[in-house]
Amino acid sequence: MKPKAKLNNILGSVPSASYGFCRREIYFFFTLEHCPFLNPFVEIHYTACYAFVLVRGSFSQVLVRAMIYQGVYRTPSLWCRLHSTYVRKMRYLFELKEDDGICRQAQNSGTFYLFHNLSPFLKKVGSKYLAPQISVAEMKSMLGKFKQNEQMIEDSVLIGCSDECMAYFALDLGSLEKSVIESELRGSFTELRKAFFQLDGKDAPLLSSAQALLRWHDTHQYCSKTGQPTQKNLAGSKRVCHTNGIIYYPQMSPVVITLVSDGSRCLLARQASFPKGMYSALAGFCDVGETLEETVRREVAEEVGLEVESLWYSASQHWPFPNSSLMIACHAMVQPQQTKISVNKLELEAAGWFSLEEIMEALGREPKPLKQEDGSFSLWLPPKWAIAHQLIQEWVKLQASSPA
């Protein structure tokens, strides 16, 4: 917003008496747009203070009124700094995405998650696997050892920040020798699907976003209209074709994931690509023009030949496969007398009804293939932080709370 329009907006929305201001004071404070914040208290340039003392009153009045103004009207606001970590983080990330200069400063003080051809770098600490954050100093040192230009750091993409506004970036080092990096950092690059079963809920969402964003940049290096190269901004939040000015933004495909129940059992299915013994909820992409409800009903009918009687929304989650998806999780009910499954073999390898007891046993198992004596594999479920797992947990709680 232009300064004059911003000033008129403030004047139009604030009564003269609000917070002890008069309109003349607002005009004056508007000239303090660049007053520094050294801490949660306001430091105002002494010449501005002196000028205002001559007009309105004491130094203490200046500080109090300035703090109110800064707290209510400035961006980022004092109120956000003191009370809302979330708002402060979102405003900071927005600045990084919009301003390459600020983002470059953040790169020089941020931390990096590393990938190699879209596989994240993990390190085993005790019995746990972690995705270590590499400091910019470590990055520069490592790139120097490999005789790479520090400019490679600018190929990274912004994926988040800490509560203290320490920026997180992801960088793919696929052009370098994988084994050499692993030896240098004492860890290993792990395929992301496998990594999901090894990581906790903190690192997994970040790596999910990181891989999706890195893949998107890798596959969108040219303008679909002109065929000319596109250029990413420093944060990686967009790509621009400078020939015609078209801006491309990363996108997600909407996918419904549905846990079907007949009241006492839930329906799980598997694709041939799943690890042996793993079953999950039904999932499918939304077709153009479909509502969420229509997609749920169609997917259940297509994949297992059942008609949904009722459904309700649960939650959503980003999922990096196959090319960045927004998973929209729902529960669905079918009539108990209409539960005969007809598996669509073009979509699924198998599907079946599972009792509460079977699900409880599966939840208690370690998430990995377990071969039984008859050659089959025991039922096991998606990783704990995955939304399919959350749907199953919700169904278990619902069964426990239902009257016998």
Coordinates of C-alpha atoms in Angstrom, one line a residue:
M1 CA 0.0 0.0 0.0
K2 CA 1.4 3.5 -0.9
P3 CA 2.2 5.7 2.1
K4 CA -0.5 8.2 1.4
A5 CA -3.2 5.5 1.0
K6 CA -1.9 3.8 4.2
L7 CA -2.1 7.1 6.1
N8 CA -5.7 7.7 4.9
N9 CA -6.6 4.2 5.9
I10 CA -5.3 4.7 9.4
L11 CA -7.1 8.1 9.7
G12 CA -10.3 6.7 8.4
S13 CA -10.4 3.8 10.8
V14 CA -9.2 5.4 14.1
P15 CA -11.5 7.9 16.0
S16 CA -9.8 11.0 17.1
A17 CA -9.9 10.0 20.8
S18 CA -8.9 6.4 20.3
Y19 CA -5.9 5.4 22.5
G20 CA -5.4 9.0 23.6
F21 CA -4.5 10.1 20.0
C22 CA -5.7 13.0 18.0
R23 CA -5.4 13.1 14.3
R24 CA -2.5 15.5 14.5
E25 CA -0.6 12.9 16.5
I26 CA -1.3 10.1 14.0
Y27 CA 0.1 12.3 11.2
F28 CA 3.2 12.8 13.3
F29 CA 3.6 9.1 14.2
F30 CA 3.2 8.2 10.6
T31 CA 6.6 9.9 10.0
L32 CA 8.1 7.4 12.4
E33 CA 7.7 4.5 10.0
H34 CA 11.3 3.4 10.4
C35 CA 11.7 3.8 14.1
P36 CA 13.8 0.9 15.3
F37 CA 12.7 -1.9 17.6
L38 CA 15.7 -2.9 19.7
N39 CA 13.5 -5.0 22.0
P40 CA 9.8 -5.3 23.0
F41 CA 10.1 -1.7 24.2
V42 CA 10.2 1.1 21.7
E43 CA 13.2 3.3 21.1
I44 CA 12.3 6.5 19.3
H45 CA 14.9 8.7 17.8
Y46 CA 15.6 11.5 20.2
T47 CA 15.0 14.3 17.6
A48 CA 11.5 12.9 17.0
C49 CA 10.9 12.7 20.7
Y50 CA 12.0 16.3 21.1
A51 CA 9.8 17.5 18.3
F52 CA 6.8 15.8 19.8
V53 CA 7.5 17.1 23.3
L54 CA 7.3 20.6 21.9
V55 CA 3.9 19.9 20.4
R56 CA 2.1 17.6 22.8
G57 CA 3.8 17.1 26.2
S58 CA 6.2 15.0 28.2
F59 CA 8.7 12.4 27.1
S60 CA 6.7 9.7 29.0
Q61 CA 3.6 10.6 27.0
V62 CA 5.6 10.2 23.8
L63 CA 6.8 6.7 24.8
V64 CA 3.4 5.5 25.9
R65 CA 1.6 6.8 22.9
A66 CA 4.2 5.6 20.5
M67 CA 4.1 2.1 22.0
I68 CA 0.3 2.1 21.6
Y69 CA 0.6 3.2 18.0
Q70 CA 3.4 0.8 17.2
G71 CA 1.6 -2.0 19.0
V72 CA -1.7 -1.4 17.2
Y73 CA -0.8 -0.2 13.8
R74 CA 2.7 -1.2 12.9
T75 CA 3.6 -4.3 11.0
P76 CA 5.0 -6.5 12.5
S77 CA 3.2 -5.2 15.6
L78 CA 4.3 -5.0 19.1
W79 CA 1.3 -7.1 20.1
C80 CA 2.4 -9.8 17.7
R81 CA 6.0 -9.7 19.1
L82 CA 4.8 -10.1 22.6
H83 CA 1.8 -12.4 22.3
S84 CA 1.6 -14.3 19.0
T85 CA 4.5 -16.4 18.0
Y86 CA 2.4 -17.8 15.1
V87 CA 1.6 -14.4 13.6
R88 CA 5.2 -13.3 13.9
K89 CA 6.4 -16.4 12.2
M90 CA 3.9 -16.1 9.3
R91 CA 4.8 -12.4 8.8
Y92 CA 8.5 -13.2 8.8
L93 CA 8.1 -16.1 6.3
F94 CA 6.0 -13.8 4.1
E95 CA 8.8 -11.3 4.1
L96 CA 11.3 -13.9 3.1
K97 CA 9.2 -15.0 0.2
E98 CA 8.6 -11.5 -1.1
D99 CA 12.1 -9.9 -0.5
D100 CA 15.2 -11.6 -1.9
G101 CA 17.4 -9.3 0.1
I102 CA 15.9 -10.3 3.4
C103 CA 15.9 -14.0 2.4
R104 CA 19.6 -13.8 1.6
Q105 CA 20.2 -12.5 5.1
A106 CA 18.2 -15.4 6.5
Q107 CA 20.2 -17.9 4.4
N108 CA 23.4 -16.6 6.0
S109 CA 22.0 -17.3 9.5
G110 CA 19.6 -20.2 8.8
T111 CA 20.0 -24.0 8.8
F112 CA 19.7 -26.5 6.0
Y113 CA 18.1 -29.9 5.5
L114 CA 20.0 -31.8 2.9
F115 CA 18.7 -34.1 0.1
H116 CA 20.3 -36.1 -2.6
N117 CA 18.1 -36.7 -5.7
L118 CA 15.1 -36.0 -3.4
S119 CA 16.2 -38.4 -0.7
P120 CA 16.6 -36.7 2.7
F121 CA 19.8 -37.0 4.8
L122 CA 19.3 -38.8 8.1
K123 CA 21.5 -39.5 11.0
K124 CA 21.0 -42.2 13.6
V125 CA 21.3 -41.0 17.2
G126 CA 20.9 -43.8 19.7
S127 CA 17.8 -45.7 18.6
K128 CA 16.3 -42.8 16.7
Y129 CA 16.7 -41.3 13.3
L130 CA 16.9 -37.6 12.9
A131 CA 17.1 -35.1 10.0
P132 CA 20.0 -33.0 11.2
Q133 CA 20.0 -29.2 10.6
I134 CA 23.3 -28.1 8.9
S135 CA 24.5 -24.6 9.8
V136 CA 25.5 -22.2 7.0
A137 CA 29.1 -22.4 8.2
E138 CA 29.1 -26.2 7.9
M139 CA 27.5 -25.8 4.5
K140 CA 30.2 -23.4 3.2
S141 CA 32.9 -25.6 4.7
M142 CA 31.6 -28.7 3.1
L143 CA 31.1 -27.0 -0.3
G144 CA 34.7 -25.8 -0.1
K145 CA 36.0 -29.3 0.5
F146 CA 34.1 -30.5 -2.6
K147 CA 35.4 -27.5 -4.6
Q148 CA 31.9 -26.2 -5.1
N149 CA 30.9 -22.5 -5.3
E150 CA 29.1 -21.1 -2.2
Q151 CA 26.6 -19.8 -4.7
M152 CA 25.0 -23.3 -4.6
I153 CA 23.4 -22.3 -1.3
E154 CA 21.1 -20.0 -3.3
D155 CA 19.6 -23.1 -5.0
S156 CA 17.9 -24.0 -1.6
V157 CA 14.3 -23.5 -0.9
L158 CA 12.6 -22.0 2.2
I159 CA 10.6 -24.6 4.1
G160 CA 9.8 -22.9 7.5
C161 CA 11.3 -21.2 10.5
S162 CA 11.6 -21.8 14.3
D163 CA 9.7 -19.9 16.9
E164 CA 12.7 -17.6 17.2
C165 CA 12.5 -16.9 13.4
M166 CA 15.5 -19.0 12.5
A167 CA 14.9 -19.9 8.9
Y168 CA 14.9 -23.5 7.6
F169 CA 16.0 -24.3 4.0
A170 CA 16.3 -27.4 2.0
L171 CA 19.0 -28.0 -0.5
D172 CA 19.4 -30.9 -3.0
L173 CA 23.1 -32.0 -3.5
G174 CA 22.3 -34.4 -6.3
S175 CA 25.1 -33.1 -8.5
L176 CA 27.7 -34.3 -5.8
E177 CA 28.9 -37.8 -5.0
K178 CA 26.5 -39.2 -2.5
S179 CA 28.9 -41.5 -0.6
V180 CA 31.4 -38.7 -0.1
I181 CA 28.7 -36.5 1.5
E182 CA 27.5 -39.4 3.7
S183 CA 31.0 -40.0 4.8
E184 CA 31.7 -36.3 5.6
L185 CA 28.5 -35.9 7.6
R186 CA 28.3 -39.4 9.1
G187 CA 24.8 -40.2 8.0
S188 CA 22.9 -41.5 5.0
F189 CA 20.4 -40.4 2.3
T190 CA 17.2 -42.4 2.7
E191 CA 14.3 -42.8 0.3
L192 CA 11.5 -40.6 1.7
R193 CA 8.9 -43.3 2.0
K194 CA 11.2 -45.4 4.1
A195 CA 12.3 -42.3 6.1
F196 CA 8.7 -41.7 7.1
F197 CA 8.7 -44.9 9.2
Q198 CA 11.9 -43.9 10.9
L199 CA 11.3 -40.2 11.8
D200 CA 9.1 -38.7 14.4
G201 CA 6.3 -36.2 13.7
K202 CA 8.5 -33.1 14.0
D203 CA 10.9 -33.8 11.1
A204 CA 8.5 -35.6 8.7
P205 CA 6.2 -32.7 7.7
L206 CA 9.2 -30.5 7.0
L207 CA 10.9 -33.1 4.8
S208 CA 7.6 -33.7 3.1
S209 CA 7.2 -30.0 2.2
A210 CA 10.9 -29.8 1.2
Q211 CA 10.8 -32.8 -1.1
A212 CA 7.7 -31.6 -2.8
L213 CA 9.1 -28.1 -3.3
L214 CA 12.4 -29.4 -4.6
R215 CA 10.7 -31.7 -7.1
W216 CA 8.4 -28.9 -8.3
H217 CA 11.4 -26.7 -9.1
D218 CA 13.2 -29.6 -10.8
T219 CA 10.2 -30.1 -13.1
H220 CA 9.2 -26.5 -13.8
Q221 CA 12.3 -25.0 -15.1
Y222 CA 10.7 -23.8 -18.4
C223 CA 7.7 -21.7 -19.2
S224 CA 4.8 -23.8 -20.5
K225 CA 3.8 -20.9 -22.9
T226 CA 7.1 -19.7 -24.3
G227 CA 9.4 -22.6 -23.6
Q228 CA 11.9 -20.1 -22.1
P229 CA 13.7 -20.9 -18.8
T230 CA 12.0 -19.7 -15.7
Q231 CA 13.9 -18.3 -12.6
K232 CA 13.0 -19.0 -9.0
N233 CA 13.0 -16.3 -6.4
L234 CA 15.5 -16.8 -3.6
A235 CA 13.0 -18.4 -1.2
G236 CA 11.7 -20.8 -3.9
S237 CA 8.1 -19.8 -3.4
K238 CA 7.6 -19.0 -7.1
R239 CA 9.2 -19.1 -10.6
V240 CA 9.0 -16.3 -13.1
C241 CA 9.3 -16.3 -16.9
H242 CA 11.0 -13.0 -17.6
T243 CA 10.0 -13.2 -21.3
N244 CA 6.3 -12.6 -20.7
G245 CA 6.1 -12.0 -16.9
I246 CA 4.1 -15.2 -16.1
I247 CA 4.6 -16.2 -12.5
Y248 CA 4.3 -19.9 -11.5
Y249 CA 3.5 -21.0 -8.0
P250 CA 3.9 -24.5 -6.5
Q251 CA 0.7 -26.4 -6.5
M252 CA -0.9 -29.4 -4.7
S253 CA -3.4 -31.9 -6.1
P254 CA -6.5 -32.5 -4.0
V255 CA -6.9 -36.1 -2.9
V256 CA -9.6 -37.6 -0.7
I257 CA -8.5 -40.4 1.7
T258 CA -11.5 -42.2 3.2
L259 CA -11.9 -44.7 6.0
V260 CA -15.0 -46.7 5.3
S261 CA -16.9 -48.4 8.1
D262 CA -20.0 -50.6 8.4
G263 CA -20.5 -49.7 12.1
S264 CA -18.4 -52.4 13.6
R265 CA -15.6 -52.9 11.1
C266 CA -13.4 -50.7 9.0
L267 CA -12.3 -51.3 5.4
L268 CA -8.6 -51.1 4.5
A269 CA -6.9 -51.7 1.1
R270 CA -3.5 -52.0 -0.4
Q271 CA -1.8 -51.4 -3.7
A272 CA 0.8 -53.6 -5.2
S273 CA 3.5 -50.9 -4.6
F274 CA 2.8 -51.0 -0.8
P275 CA 5.3 -52.9 1.5
K276 CA 4.1 -56.4 2.2
G277 CA 1.3 -56.6 4.7
M278 CA 0.7 -52.8 4.9
Y279 CA -2.9 -51.7 4.4
S280 CA -4.3 -48.2 4.4
A281 CA -7.5 -46.2 3.8
L282 CA -8.9 -45.7 0.3
A283 CA -7.6 -42.7 -1.6
G284 CA -8.1 -41.0 -4.9
F285 CA -7.6 -37.7 -6.8
C286 CA -10.5 -35.3 -7.1
D287 CA -11.8 -35.0 -10.7
V288 CA -12.3 -31.6 -12.3
G289 CA -15.7 -30.2 -11.2
E290 CA -16.2 -32.6 -8.4
T291 CA -17.2 -31.7 -4.8
L292 CA -15.4 -33.4 -1.9
E293 CA -18.5 -35.5 -1.2
E294 CA -18.8 -36.6 -4.9
T295 CA -15.2 -37.7 -4.9
V296 CA -15.6 -39.8 -1.8
R297 CA -18.6 -41.6 -3.1
R298 CA -17.1 -42.1 -6.6
E299 CA -13.8 -43.5 -5.2
V300 CA -15.4 -45.9 -2.9
A301 CA -17.7 -47.1 -5.6
E302 CA -14.8 -47.4 -8.2
E303 CA -12.3 -49.2 -5.9
V304 CA -14.4 -51.5 -3.8
G305 CA -17.9 -51.5 -5.3
L306 CA -19.7 -50.0 -2.3
E307 CA -22.2 -47.2 -2.0
V308 CA -21.5 -44.6 0.7
E309 CA -24.5 -43.8 2.9
S310 CA -23.0 -40.9 4.9
L311 CA -19.7 -39.2 5.3
W312 CA -18.0 -36.5 7.3
Y313 CA -14.7 -34.5 7.1
S314 CA -11.9 -35.2 9.6
A315 CA -8.7 -33.3 8.7
S316 CA -6.2 -32.6 6.0
Q317 CA -2.5 -33.0 5.4
H318 CA 0.2 -32.4 2.8
W319 CA 1.6 -35.5 1.2
P320 CA 4.6 -35.3 -1.1
F321 CA 3.6 -38.3 -3.3
P322 CA 3.2 -38.7 -6.2
N323 CA 3.8 -35.0 -7.0
S324 CA 2.6 -33.1 -3.9
S325 CA -1.0 -33.8 -2.8
L326 CA -3.4 -32.2 -0.3
M327 CA -4.9 -35.2 1.5
I328 CA -8.4 -34.5 2.6
A329 CA -9.4 -37.1 5.2
C330 CA -13.0 -38.3 5.6
H331 CA -14.9 -41.0 7.4
A332 CA -17.7 -42.8 5.5
M333 CA -20.4 -45.2 6.4
V334 CA -22.1 -47.9 4.4
Q335 CA -25.1 -49.9 5.3
P336 CA -24.3 -53.1 7.3
Q337 CA -26.3 -55.2 4.9
Q338 CA -24.4 -53.9 1.9
T339 CA -20.8 -54.8 2.6
K340 CA -19.8 -57.2 -0.1
I341 CA -16.5 -56.0 -1.5
S342 CA -15.8 -56.0 -5.3
V343 CA -12.1 -55.1 -5.7
N344 CA -11.1 -53.1 -8.8
K345 CA -7.9 -54.8 -9.7
L346 CA -6.8 -51.9 -11.9
E347 CA -6.7 -49.8 -8.7
L348 CA -6.0 -52.2 -5.8
E349 CA -4.2 -55.4 -5.1
A350 CA -6.5 -56.3 -2.2
A351 CA -9.1 -54.9 0.2
G352 CA -10.9 -56.3 3.3
W353 CA -12.9 -55.6 6.4
F354 CA -11.0 -55.6 9.7
S355 CA -12.4 -55.9 13.2
L356 CA -11.6 -53.6 16.1
E357 CA -9.5 -56.4 17.6
E358 CA -7.5 -56.8 14.4
I359 CA -6.9 -53.1 14.2
M360 CA -5.8 -52.8 17.8
E361 CA -3.3 -55.7 17.3
A362 CA -1.9 -53.9 14.2
L363 CA -1.5 -50.6 16.0
G364 CA 0.6 -52.4 18.6
R365 CA 2.9 -53.9 16.0
E366 CA 6.2 -52.4 14.8
P367 CA 5.5 -50.8 11.4
K368 CA 7.4 -53.3 9.1
P369 CA 6.7 -56.5 7.2
L370 CA 6.2 -59.5 9.4
K371 CA 6.0 -62.9 7.7
Q372 CA 3.8 -65.5 9.3
E373 CA 4.2 -69.3 9.2
D374 CA 1.7 -69.7 6.4
G375 CA 3.7 -67.3 4.2
S376 CA 1.3 -64.4 4.6
F377 CA 2.2 -61.1 6.2
S378 CA 0.7 -59.7 9.4
L379 CA -1.4 -56.5 9.0
W380 CA 0.5 -53.3 9.7
L381 CA -0.5 -49.7 9.2
P382 CA 0.9 -46.4 7.8
P383 CA 3.3 -44.3 10.0
K384 CA 1.9 -42.6 13.1
W385 CA 2.1 -39.1 11.7
A386 CA 0.4 -40.0 8.4
I387 CA -3.3 -38.9 8.1
A388 CA -4.3 -42.5 7.3
H389 CA -3.1 -43.5 10.7
Q390 CA -5.0 -40.7 12.3
L391 CA -8.2 -41.8 10.6
I392 CA -7.7 -45.3 12.0
Q393 CA -7.0 -44.0 15.5
E394 CA -10.2 -41.9 15.3
W395 CA -12.2 -44.9 14.2
V396 CA -10.8 -46.9 17.2
K397 CA -11.8 -44.1 19.6
L398 CA -15.3 -43.9 18.1
Q399 CA -15.7 -47.7 18.5
A400 CA -14.6 -47.5 22.1
S401 CA -17.1 -44.7 22.9
S402 CA -20.0 -46.5 21.1
P403 CA -22.5 -48.5 23.2
A404 CA -21.9 -52.3 23.0

